[in-house]
XYZ file of N, CA, C and O in Angstrom:
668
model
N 0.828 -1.193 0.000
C 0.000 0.000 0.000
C 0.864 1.246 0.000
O 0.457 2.271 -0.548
N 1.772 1.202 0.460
C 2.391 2.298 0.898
C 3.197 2.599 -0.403
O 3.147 3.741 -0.859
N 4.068 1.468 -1.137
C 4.317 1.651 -2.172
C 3.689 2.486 -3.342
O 4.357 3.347 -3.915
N 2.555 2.248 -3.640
C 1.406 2.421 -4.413
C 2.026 4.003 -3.937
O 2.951 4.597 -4.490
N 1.163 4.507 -2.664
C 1.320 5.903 -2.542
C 2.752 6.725 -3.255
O 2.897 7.534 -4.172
N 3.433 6.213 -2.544
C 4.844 6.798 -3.369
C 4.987 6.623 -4.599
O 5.646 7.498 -5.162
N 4.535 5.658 -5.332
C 4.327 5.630 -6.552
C 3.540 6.925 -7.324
O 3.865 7.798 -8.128
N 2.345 6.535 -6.616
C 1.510 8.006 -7.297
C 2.052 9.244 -7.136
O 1.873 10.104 -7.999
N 2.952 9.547 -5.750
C 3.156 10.719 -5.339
C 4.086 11.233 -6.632
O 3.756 12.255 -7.234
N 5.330 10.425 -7.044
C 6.113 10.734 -7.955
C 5.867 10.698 -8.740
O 6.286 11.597 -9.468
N 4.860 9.524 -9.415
C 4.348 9.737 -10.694
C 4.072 11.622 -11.024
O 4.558 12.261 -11.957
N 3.089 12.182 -9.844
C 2.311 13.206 -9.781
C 4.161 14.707 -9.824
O 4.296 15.931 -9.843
N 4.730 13.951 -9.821
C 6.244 15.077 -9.383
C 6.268 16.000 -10.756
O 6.527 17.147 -10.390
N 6.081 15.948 -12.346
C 6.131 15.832 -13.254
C 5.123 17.537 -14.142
O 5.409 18.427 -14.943
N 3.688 17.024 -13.152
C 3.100 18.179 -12.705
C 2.994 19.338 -11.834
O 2.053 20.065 -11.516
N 4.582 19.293 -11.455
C 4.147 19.907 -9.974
C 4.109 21.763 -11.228
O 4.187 21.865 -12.452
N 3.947 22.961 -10.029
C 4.092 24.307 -11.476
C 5.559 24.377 -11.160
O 6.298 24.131 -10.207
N 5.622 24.706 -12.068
C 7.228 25.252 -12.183
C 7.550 26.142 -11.261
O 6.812 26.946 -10.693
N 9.151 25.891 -11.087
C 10.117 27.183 -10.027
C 10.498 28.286 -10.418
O 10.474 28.565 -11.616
N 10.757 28.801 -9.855
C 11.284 30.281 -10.203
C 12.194 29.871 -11.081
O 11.687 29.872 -12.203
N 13.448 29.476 -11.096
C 14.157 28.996 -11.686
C 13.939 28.798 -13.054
O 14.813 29.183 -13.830
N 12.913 28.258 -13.493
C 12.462 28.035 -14.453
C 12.231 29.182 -15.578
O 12.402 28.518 -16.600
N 12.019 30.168 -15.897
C 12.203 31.036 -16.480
C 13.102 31.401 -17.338
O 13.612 32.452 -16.949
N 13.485 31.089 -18.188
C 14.827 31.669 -18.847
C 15.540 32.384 -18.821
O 15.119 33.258 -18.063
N 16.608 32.680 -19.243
C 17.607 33.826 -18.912
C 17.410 34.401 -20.274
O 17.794 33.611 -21.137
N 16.985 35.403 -20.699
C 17.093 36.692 -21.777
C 18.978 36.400 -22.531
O 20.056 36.576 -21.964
N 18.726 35.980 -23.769
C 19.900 35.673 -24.188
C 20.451 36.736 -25.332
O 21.549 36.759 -25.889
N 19.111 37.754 -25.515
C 19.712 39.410 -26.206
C 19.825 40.257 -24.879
O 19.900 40.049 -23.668
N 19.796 41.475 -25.876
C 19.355 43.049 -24.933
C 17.769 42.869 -24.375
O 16.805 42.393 -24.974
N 17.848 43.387 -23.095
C 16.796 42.712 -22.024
C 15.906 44.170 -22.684
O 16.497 45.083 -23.263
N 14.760 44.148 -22.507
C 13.826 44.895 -23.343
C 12.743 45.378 -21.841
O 12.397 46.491 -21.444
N 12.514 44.280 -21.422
C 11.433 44.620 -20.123
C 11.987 43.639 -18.615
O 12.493 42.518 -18.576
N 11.621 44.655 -17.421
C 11.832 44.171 -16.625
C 10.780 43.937 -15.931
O 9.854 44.715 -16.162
N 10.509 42.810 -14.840
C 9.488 42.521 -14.099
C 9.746 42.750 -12.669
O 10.880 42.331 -12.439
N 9.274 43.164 -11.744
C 9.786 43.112 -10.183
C 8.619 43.006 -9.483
O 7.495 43.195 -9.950
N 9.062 42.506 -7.634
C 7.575 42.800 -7.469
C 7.260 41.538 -7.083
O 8.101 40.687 -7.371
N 5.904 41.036 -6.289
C 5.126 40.143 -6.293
C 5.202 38.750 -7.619
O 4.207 38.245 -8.139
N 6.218 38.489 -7.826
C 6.092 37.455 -8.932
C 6.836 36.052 -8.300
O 7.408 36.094 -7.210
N 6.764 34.900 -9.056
C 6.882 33.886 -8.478
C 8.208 33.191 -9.651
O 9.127 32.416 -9.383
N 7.975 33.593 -10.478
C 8.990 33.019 -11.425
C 10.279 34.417 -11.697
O 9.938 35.586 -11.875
N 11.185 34.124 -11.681
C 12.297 35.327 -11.827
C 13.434 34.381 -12.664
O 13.456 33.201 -13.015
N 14.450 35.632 -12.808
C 15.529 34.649 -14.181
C 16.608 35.750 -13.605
O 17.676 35.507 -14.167
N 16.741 36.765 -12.788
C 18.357 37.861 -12.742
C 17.635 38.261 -11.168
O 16.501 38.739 -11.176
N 18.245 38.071 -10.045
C 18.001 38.513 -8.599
C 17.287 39.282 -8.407
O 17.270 40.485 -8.149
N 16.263 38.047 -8.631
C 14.877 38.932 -8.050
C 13.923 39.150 -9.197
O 12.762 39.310 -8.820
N 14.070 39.187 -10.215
C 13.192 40.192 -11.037
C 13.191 38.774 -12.089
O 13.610 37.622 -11.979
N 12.572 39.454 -13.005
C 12.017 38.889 -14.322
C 12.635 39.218 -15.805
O 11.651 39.555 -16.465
N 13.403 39.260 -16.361
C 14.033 39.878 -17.553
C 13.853 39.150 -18.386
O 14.050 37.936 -18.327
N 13.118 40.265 -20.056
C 12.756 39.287 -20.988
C 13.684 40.030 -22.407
O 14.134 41.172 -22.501
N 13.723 39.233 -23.093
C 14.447 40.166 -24.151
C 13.524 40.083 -25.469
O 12.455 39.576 -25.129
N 13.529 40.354 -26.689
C 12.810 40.391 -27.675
C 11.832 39.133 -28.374
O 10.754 39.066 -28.963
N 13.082 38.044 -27.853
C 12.710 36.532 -28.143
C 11.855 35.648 -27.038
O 10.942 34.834 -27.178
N 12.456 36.095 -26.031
C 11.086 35.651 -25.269
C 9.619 36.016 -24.793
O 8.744 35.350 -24.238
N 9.734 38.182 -25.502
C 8.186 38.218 -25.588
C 7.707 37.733 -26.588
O 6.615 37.214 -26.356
N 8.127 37.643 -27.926
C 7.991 36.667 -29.264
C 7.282 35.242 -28.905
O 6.393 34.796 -29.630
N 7.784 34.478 -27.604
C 7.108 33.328 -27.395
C 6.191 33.315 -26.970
O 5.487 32.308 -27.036
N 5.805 34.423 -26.354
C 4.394 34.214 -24.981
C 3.219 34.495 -26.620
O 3.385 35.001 -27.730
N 1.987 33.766 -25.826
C 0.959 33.928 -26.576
C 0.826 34.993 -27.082
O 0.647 35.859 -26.225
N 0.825 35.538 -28.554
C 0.484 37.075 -29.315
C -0.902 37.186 -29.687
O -1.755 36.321 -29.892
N -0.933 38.282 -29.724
C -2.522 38.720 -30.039
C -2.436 40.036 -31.043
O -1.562 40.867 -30.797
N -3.251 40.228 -32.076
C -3.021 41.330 -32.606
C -4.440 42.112 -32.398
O -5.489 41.467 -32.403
N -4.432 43.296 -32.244
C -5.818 44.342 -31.932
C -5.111 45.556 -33.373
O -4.005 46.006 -33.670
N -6.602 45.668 -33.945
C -6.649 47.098 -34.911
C -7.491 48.092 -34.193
O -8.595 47.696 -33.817
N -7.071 49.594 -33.886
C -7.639 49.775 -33.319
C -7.238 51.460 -33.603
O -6.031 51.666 -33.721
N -8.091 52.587 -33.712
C -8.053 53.865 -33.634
C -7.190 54.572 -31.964
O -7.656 54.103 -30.925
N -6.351 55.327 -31.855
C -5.958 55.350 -30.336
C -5.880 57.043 -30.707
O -5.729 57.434 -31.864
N -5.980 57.766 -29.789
C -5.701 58.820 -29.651
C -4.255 60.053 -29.997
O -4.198 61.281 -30.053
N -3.256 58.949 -30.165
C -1.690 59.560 -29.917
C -1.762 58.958 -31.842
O -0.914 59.662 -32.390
N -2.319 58.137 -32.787
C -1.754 58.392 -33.765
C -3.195 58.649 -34.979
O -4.309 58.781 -34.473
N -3.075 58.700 -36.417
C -4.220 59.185 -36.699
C -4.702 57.899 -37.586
O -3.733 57.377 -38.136
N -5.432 57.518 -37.754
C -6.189 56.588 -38.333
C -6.452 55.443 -37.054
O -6.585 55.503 -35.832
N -6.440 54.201 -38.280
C -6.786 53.183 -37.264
C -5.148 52.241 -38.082
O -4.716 52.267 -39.235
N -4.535 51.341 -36.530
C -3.582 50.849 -36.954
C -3.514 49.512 -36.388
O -4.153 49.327 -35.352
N -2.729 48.365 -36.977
C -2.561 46.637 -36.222
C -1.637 47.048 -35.561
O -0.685 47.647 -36.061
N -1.751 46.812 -34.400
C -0.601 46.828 -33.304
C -0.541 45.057 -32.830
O -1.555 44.406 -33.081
N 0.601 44.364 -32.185
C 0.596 43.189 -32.173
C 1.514 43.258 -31.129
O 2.268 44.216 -30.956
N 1.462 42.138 -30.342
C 2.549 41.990 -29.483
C 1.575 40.658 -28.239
O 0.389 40.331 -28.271
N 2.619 40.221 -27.345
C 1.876 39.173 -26.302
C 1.130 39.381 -25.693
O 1.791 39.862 -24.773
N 0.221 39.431 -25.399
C -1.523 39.295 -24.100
C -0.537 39.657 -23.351
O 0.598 39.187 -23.427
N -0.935 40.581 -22.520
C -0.518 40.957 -20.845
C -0.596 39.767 -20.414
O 0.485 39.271 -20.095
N -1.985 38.801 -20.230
C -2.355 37.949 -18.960
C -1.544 36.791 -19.288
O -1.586 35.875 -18.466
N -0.573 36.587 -20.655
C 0.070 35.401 -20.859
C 1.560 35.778 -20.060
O 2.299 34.885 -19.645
N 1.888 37.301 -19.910
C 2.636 38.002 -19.195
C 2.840 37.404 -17.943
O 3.607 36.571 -17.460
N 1.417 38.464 -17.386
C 1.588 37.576 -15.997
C 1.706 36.725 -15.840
O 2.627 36.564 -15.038
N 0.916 35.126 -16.412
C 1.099 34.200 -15.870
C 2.928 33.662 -16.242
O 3.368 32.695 -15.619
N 3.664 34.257 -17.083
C 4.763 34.093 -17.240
C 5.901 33.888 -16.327
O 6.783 33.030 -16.353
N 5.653 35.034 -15.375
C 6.304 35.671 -14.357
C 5.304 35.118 -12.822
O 5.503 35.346 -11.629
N 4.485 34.523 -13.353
C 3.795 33.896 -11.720
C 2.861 35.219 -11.061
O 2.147 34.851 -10.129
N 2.791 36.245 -11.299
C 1.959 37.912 -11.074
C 1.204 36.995 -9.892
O 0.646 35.903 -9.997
N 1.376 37.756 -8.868
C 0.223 37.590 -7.575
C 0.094 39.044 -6.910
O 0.564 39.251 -5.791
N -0.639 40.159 -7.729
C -0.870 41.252 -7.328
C -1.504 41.725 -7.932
O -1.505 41.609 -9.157
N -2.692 42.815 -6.901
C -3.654 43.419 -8.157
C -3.557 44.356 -8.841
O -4.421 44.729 -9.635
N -2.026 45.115 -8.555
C -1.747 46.363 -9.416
C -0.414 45.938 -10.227
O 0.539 45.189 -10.009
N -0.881 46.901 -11.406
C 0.895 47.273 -11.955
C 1.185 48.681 -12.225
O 0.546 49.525 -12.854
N 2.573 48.750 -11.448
C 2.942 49.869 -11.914
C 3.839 49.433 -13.124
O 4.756 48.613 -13.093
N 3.297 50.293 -14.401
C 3.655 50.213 -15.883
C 4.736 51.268 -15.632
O 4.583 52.162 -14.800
N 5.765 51.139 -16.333
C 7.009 52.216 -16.111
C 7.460 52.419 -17.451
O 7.754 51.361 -18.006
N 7.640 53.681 -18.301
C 8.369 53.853 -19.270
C 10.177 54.599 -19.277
O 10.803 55.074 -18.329
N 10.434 54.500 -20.176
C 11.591 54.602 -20.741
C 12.200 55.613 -19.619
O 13.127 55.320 -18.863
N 11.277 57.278 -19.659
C 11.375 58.317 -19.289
C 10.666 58.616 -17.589
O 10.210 59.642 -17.085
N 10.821 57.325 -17.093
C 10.476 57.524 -15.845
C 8.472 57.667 -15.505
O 7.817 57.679 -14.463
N 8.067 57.760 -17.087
C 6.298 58.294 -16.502
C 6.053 57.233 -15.876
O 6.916 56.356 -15.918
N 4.815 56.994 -15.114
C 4.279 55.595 -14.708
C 3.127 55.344 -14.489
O 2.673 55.906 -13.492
N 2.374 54.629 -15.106
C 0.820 54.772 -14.347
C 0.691 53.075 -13.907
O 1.295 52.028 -14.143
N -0.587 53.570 -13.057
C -1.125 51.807 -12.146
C -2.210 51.505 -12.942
O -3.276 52.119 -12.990
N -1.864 50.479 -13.594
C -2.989 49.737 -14.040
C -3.125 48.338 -13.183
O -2.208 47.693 -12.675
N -4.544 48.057 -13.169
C -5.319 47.196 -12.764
C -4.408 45.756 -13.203
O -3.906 45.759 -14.328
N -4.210 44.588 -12.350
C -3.670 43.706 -13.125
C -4.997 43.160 -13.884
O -4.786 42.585 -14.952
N -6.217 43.267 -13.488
C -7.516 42.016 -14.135
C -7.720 42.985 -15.379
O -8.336 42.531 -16.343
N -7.355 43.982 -15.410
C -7.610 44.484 -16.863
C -7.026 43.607 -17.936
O -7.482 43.200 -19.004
N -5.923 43.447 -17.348
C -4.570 42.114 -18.442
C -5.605 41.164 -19.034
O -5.639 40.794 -20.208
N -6.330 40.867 -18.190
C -7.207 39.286 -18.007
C -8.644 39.979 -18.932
O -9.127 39.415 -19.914
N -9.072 41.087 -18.449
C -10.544 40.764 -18.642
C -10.569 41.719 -20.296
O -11.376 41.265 -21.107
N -10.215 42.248 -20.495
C -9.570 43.143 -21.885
C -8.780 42.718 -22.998
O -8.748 43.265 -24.100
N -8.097 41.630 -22.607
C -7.188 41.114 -23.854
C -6.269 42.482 -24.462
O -6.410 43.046 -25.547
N -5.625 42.681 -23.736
C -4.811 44.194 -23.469
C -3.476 43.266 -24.162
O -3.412 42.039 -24.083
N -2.719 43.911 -24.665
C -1.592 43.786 -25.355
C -0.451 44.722 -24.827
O -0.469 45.874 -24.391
N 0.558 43.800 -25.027
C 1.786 44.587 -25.037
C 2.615 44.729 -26.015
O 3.629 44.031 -25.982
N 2.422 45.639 -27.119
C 2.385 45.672 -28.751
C 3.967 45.584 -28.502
O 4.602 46.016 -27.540
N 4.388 44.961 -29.546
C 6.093 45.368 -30.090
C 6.113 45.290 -31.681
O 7.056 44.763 -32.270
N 5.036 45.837 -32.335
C 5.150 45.748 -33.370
C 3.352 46.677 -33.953
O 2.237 46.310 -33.581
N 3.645 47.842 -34.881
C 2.607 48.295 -35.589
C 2.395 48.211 -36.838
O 3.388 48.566 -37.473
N 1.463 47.869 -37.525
C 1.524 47.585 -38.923
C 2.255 46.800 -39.172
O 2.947 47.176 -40.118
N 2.642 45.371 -38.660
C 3.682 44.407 -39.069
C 5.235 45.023 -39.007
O 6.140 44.258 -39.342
N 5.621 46.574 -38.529
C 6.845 46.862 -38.047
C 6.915 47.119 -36.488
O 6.191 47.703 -35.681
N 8.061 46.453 -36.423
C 8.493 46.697 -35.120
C 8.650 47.963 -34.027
O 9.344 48.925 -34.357
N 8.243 47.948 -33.220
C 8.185 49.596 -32.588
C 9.383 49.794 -32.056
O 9.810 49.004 -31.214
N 10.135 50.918 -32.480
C 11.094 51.614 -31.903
C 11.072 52.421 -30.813
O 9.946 52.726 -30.419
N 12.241 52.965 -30.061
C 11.608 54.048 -28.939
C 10.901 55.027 -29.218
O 9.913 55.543 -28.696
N 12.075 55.425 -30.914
C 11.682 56.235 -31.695
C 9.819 56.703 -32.060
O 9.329 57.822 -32.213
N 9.138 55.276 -32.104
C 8.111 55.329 -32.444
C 6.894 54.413 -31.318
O 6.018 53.607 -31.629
N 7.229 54.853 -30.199
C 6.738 54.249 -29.021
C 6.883 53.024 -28.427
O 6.011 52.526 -27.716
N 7.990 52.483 -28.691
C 8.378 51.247 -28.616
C 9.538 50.985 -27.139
O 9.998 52.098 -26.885
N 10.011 50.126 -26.330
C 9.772 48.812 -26.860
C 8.523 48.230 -27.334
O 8.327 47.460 -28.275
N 7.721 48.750 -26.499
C 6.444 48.293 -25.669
C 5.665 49.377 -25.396
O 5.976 50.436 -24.849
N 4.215 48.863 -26.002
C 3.412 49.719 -25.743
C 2.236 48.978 -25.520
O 1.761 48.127 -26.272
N 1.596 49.536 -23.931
C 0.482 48.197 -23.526
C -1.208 49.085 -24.453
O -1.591 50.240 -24.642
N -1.558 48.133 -24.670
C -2.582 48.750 -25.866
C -4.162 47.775 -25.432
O -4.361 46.560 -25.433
N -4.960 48.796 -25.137
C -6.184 48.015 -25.299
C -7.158 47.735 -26.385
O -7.215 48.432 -27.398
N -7.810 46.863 -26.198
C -8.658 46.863 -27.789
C -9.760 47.779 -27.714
O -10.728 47.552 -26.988
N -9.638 49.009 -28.575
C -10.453 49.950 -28.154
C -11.725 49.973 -29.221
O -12.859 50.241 -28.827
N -11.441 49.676 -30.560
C -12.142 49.162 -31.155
C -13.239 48.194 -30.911
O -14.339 48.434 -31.409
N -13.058 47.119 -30.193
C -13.566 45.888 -30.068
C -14.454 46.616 -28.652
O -15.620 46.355 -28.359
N -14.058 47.028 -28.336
C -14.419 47.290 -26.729
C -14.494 49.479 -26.668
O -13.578 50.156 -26.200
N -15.361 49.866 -27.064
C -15.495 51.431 -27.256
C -15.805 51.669 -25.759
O -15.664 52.884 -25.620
N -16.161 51.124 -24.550
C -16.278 51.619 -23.619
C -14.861 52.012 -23.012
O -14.677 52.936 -22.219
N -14.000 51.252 -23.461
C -12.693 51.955 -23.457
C -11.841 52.934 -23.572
O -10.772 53.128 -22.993
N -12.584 53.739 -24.629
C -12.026 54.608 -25.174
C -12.274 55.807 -24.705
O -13.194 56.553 -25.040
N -10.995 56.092 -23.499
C -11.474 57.320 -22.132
C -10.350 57.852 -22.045
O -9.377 57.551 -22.735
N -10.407 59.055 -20.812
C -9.431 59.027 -20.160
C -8.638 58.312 -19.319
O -7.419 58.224 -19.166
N -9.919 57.649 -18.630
C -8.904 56.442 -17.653
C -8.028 55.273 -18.416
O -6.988 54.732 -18.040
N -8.798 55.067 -19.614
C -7.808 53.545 -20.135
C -6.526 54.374 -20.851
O -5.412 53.850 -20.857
N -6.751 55.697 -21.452
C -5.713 56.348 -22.608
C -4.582 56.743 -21.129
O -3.404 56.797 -21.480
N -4.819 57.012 -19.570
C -3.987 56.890 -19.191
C -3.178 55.998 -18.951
O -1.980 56.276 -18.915
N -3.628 54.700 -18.724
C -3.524 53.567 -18.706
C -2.105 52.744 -19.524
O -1.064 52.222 -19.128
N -2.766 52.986 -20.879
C -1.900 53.087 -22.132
C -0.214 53.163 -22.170
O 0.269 53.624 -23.204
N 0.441 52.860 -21.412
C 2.145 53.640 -21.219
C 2.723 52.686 -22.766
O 2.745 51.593 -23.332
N 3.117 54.102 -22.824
C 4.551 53.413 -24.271
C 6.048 53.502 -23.949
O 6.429 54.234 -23.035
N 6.788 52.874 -24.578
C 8.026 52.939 -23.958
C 8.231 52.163 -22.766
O 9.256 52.279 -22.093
N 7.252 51.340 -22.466
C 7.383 50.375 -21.381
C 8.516 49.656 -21.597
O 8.773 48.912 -22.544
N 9.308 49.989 -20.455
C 10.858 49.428 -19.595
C 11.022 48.428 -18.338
O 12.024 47.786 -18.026
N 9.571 48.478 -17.605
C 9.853 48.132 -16.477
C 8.580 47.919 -16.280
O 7.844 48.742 -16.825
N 7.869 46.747 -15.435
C 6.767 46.533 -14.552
C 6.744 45.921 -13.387
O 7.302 44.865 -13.091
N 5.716 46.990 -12.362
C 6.395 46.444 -10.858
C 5.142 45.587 -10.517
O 4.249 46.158 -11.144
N 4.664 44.683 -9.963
C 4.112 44.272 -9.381
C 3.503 44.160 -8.278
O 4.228 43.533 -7.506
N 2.549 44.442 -7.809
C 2.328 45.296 -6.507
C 1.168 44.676 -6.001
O 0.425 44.053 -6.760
N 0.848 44.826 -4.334
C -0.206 44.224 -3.883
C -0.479 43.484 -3.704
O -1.620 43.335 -3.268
């Protein structure tokens, strides 16, 4: 009997979630940092991803009219909430941080309930700083017009460098 148990227990070892450890190490120029409430990390403490590993997380593309350019444009880049769960996120805020120090708190369930993006790419080109890039977290404003405010356009940070995890 007892066998049996240990049997199952290890069988069950296989599933356990992954360690921190587990995360990769960013093998370009690190593009975004994570800190904060997270469970998975890859550089002391934090989360560092470089171009190729936001490339892996689930992508999503949104077309969508935004305020800062003129028409309507495809912006593309990974789901926030494939983000978080990347990094393990156990907090209900983020502080979004750009290039230039701005920062606003967004909601983490927005990630989840919005299908919010973290574009690295417009019109099938890649975003520069030059052109709001690395990262620019983008909601589907199109798809979702109740969006289209002041609170979400603050929301919005480009040039995202850094996200803290909070709460």
């Amino acid at each position: 009997m007892m066998s049996r148990i240990l049997l199952a227990v290890f069988l069950c070892l296989p599933s356990i979630p992954a360690t921190a450890a587990d995360l990769p190490s960013p093998t370009g120029p690190v593009v975004l940092t994570v800190t904060g409430q997270i469970a998975h990390t890859n550089a002391d403490g934090t989360a560092q991803f470089d171009q190729a590993m936001l490339d892996a997380l689930p992508q999503r593309t949104t077309t969508a009219v935004t305020p800062w350019l003129e028409g309507s444009h495809s912006f593309s880049g990974p789901l926030g909430s494939a983000l978080l769960d990347a990094v393990g996120a156990d907090g209900a805020r983020l502080r979004v941080v750009a290039l230039n120090d701005y920062a606003a708190d967004v909601p983490a369930q927005d990630l989840r309930d919005f299908d919010v993006i973290f574009a690295t790419a417009i019109d099938g080109q890649a975003l520069t700083v030059r052109d709001k890039g690395p990262l620019f977290l983008i909601y589907p404003f199109d798809e979702r017009p109740e969006l289209f405010n002041e609170v979400y356009f603050g929301r919005s940070v480009w040039q995202i460098v850094r996200i803290d995890v909070l709460e």
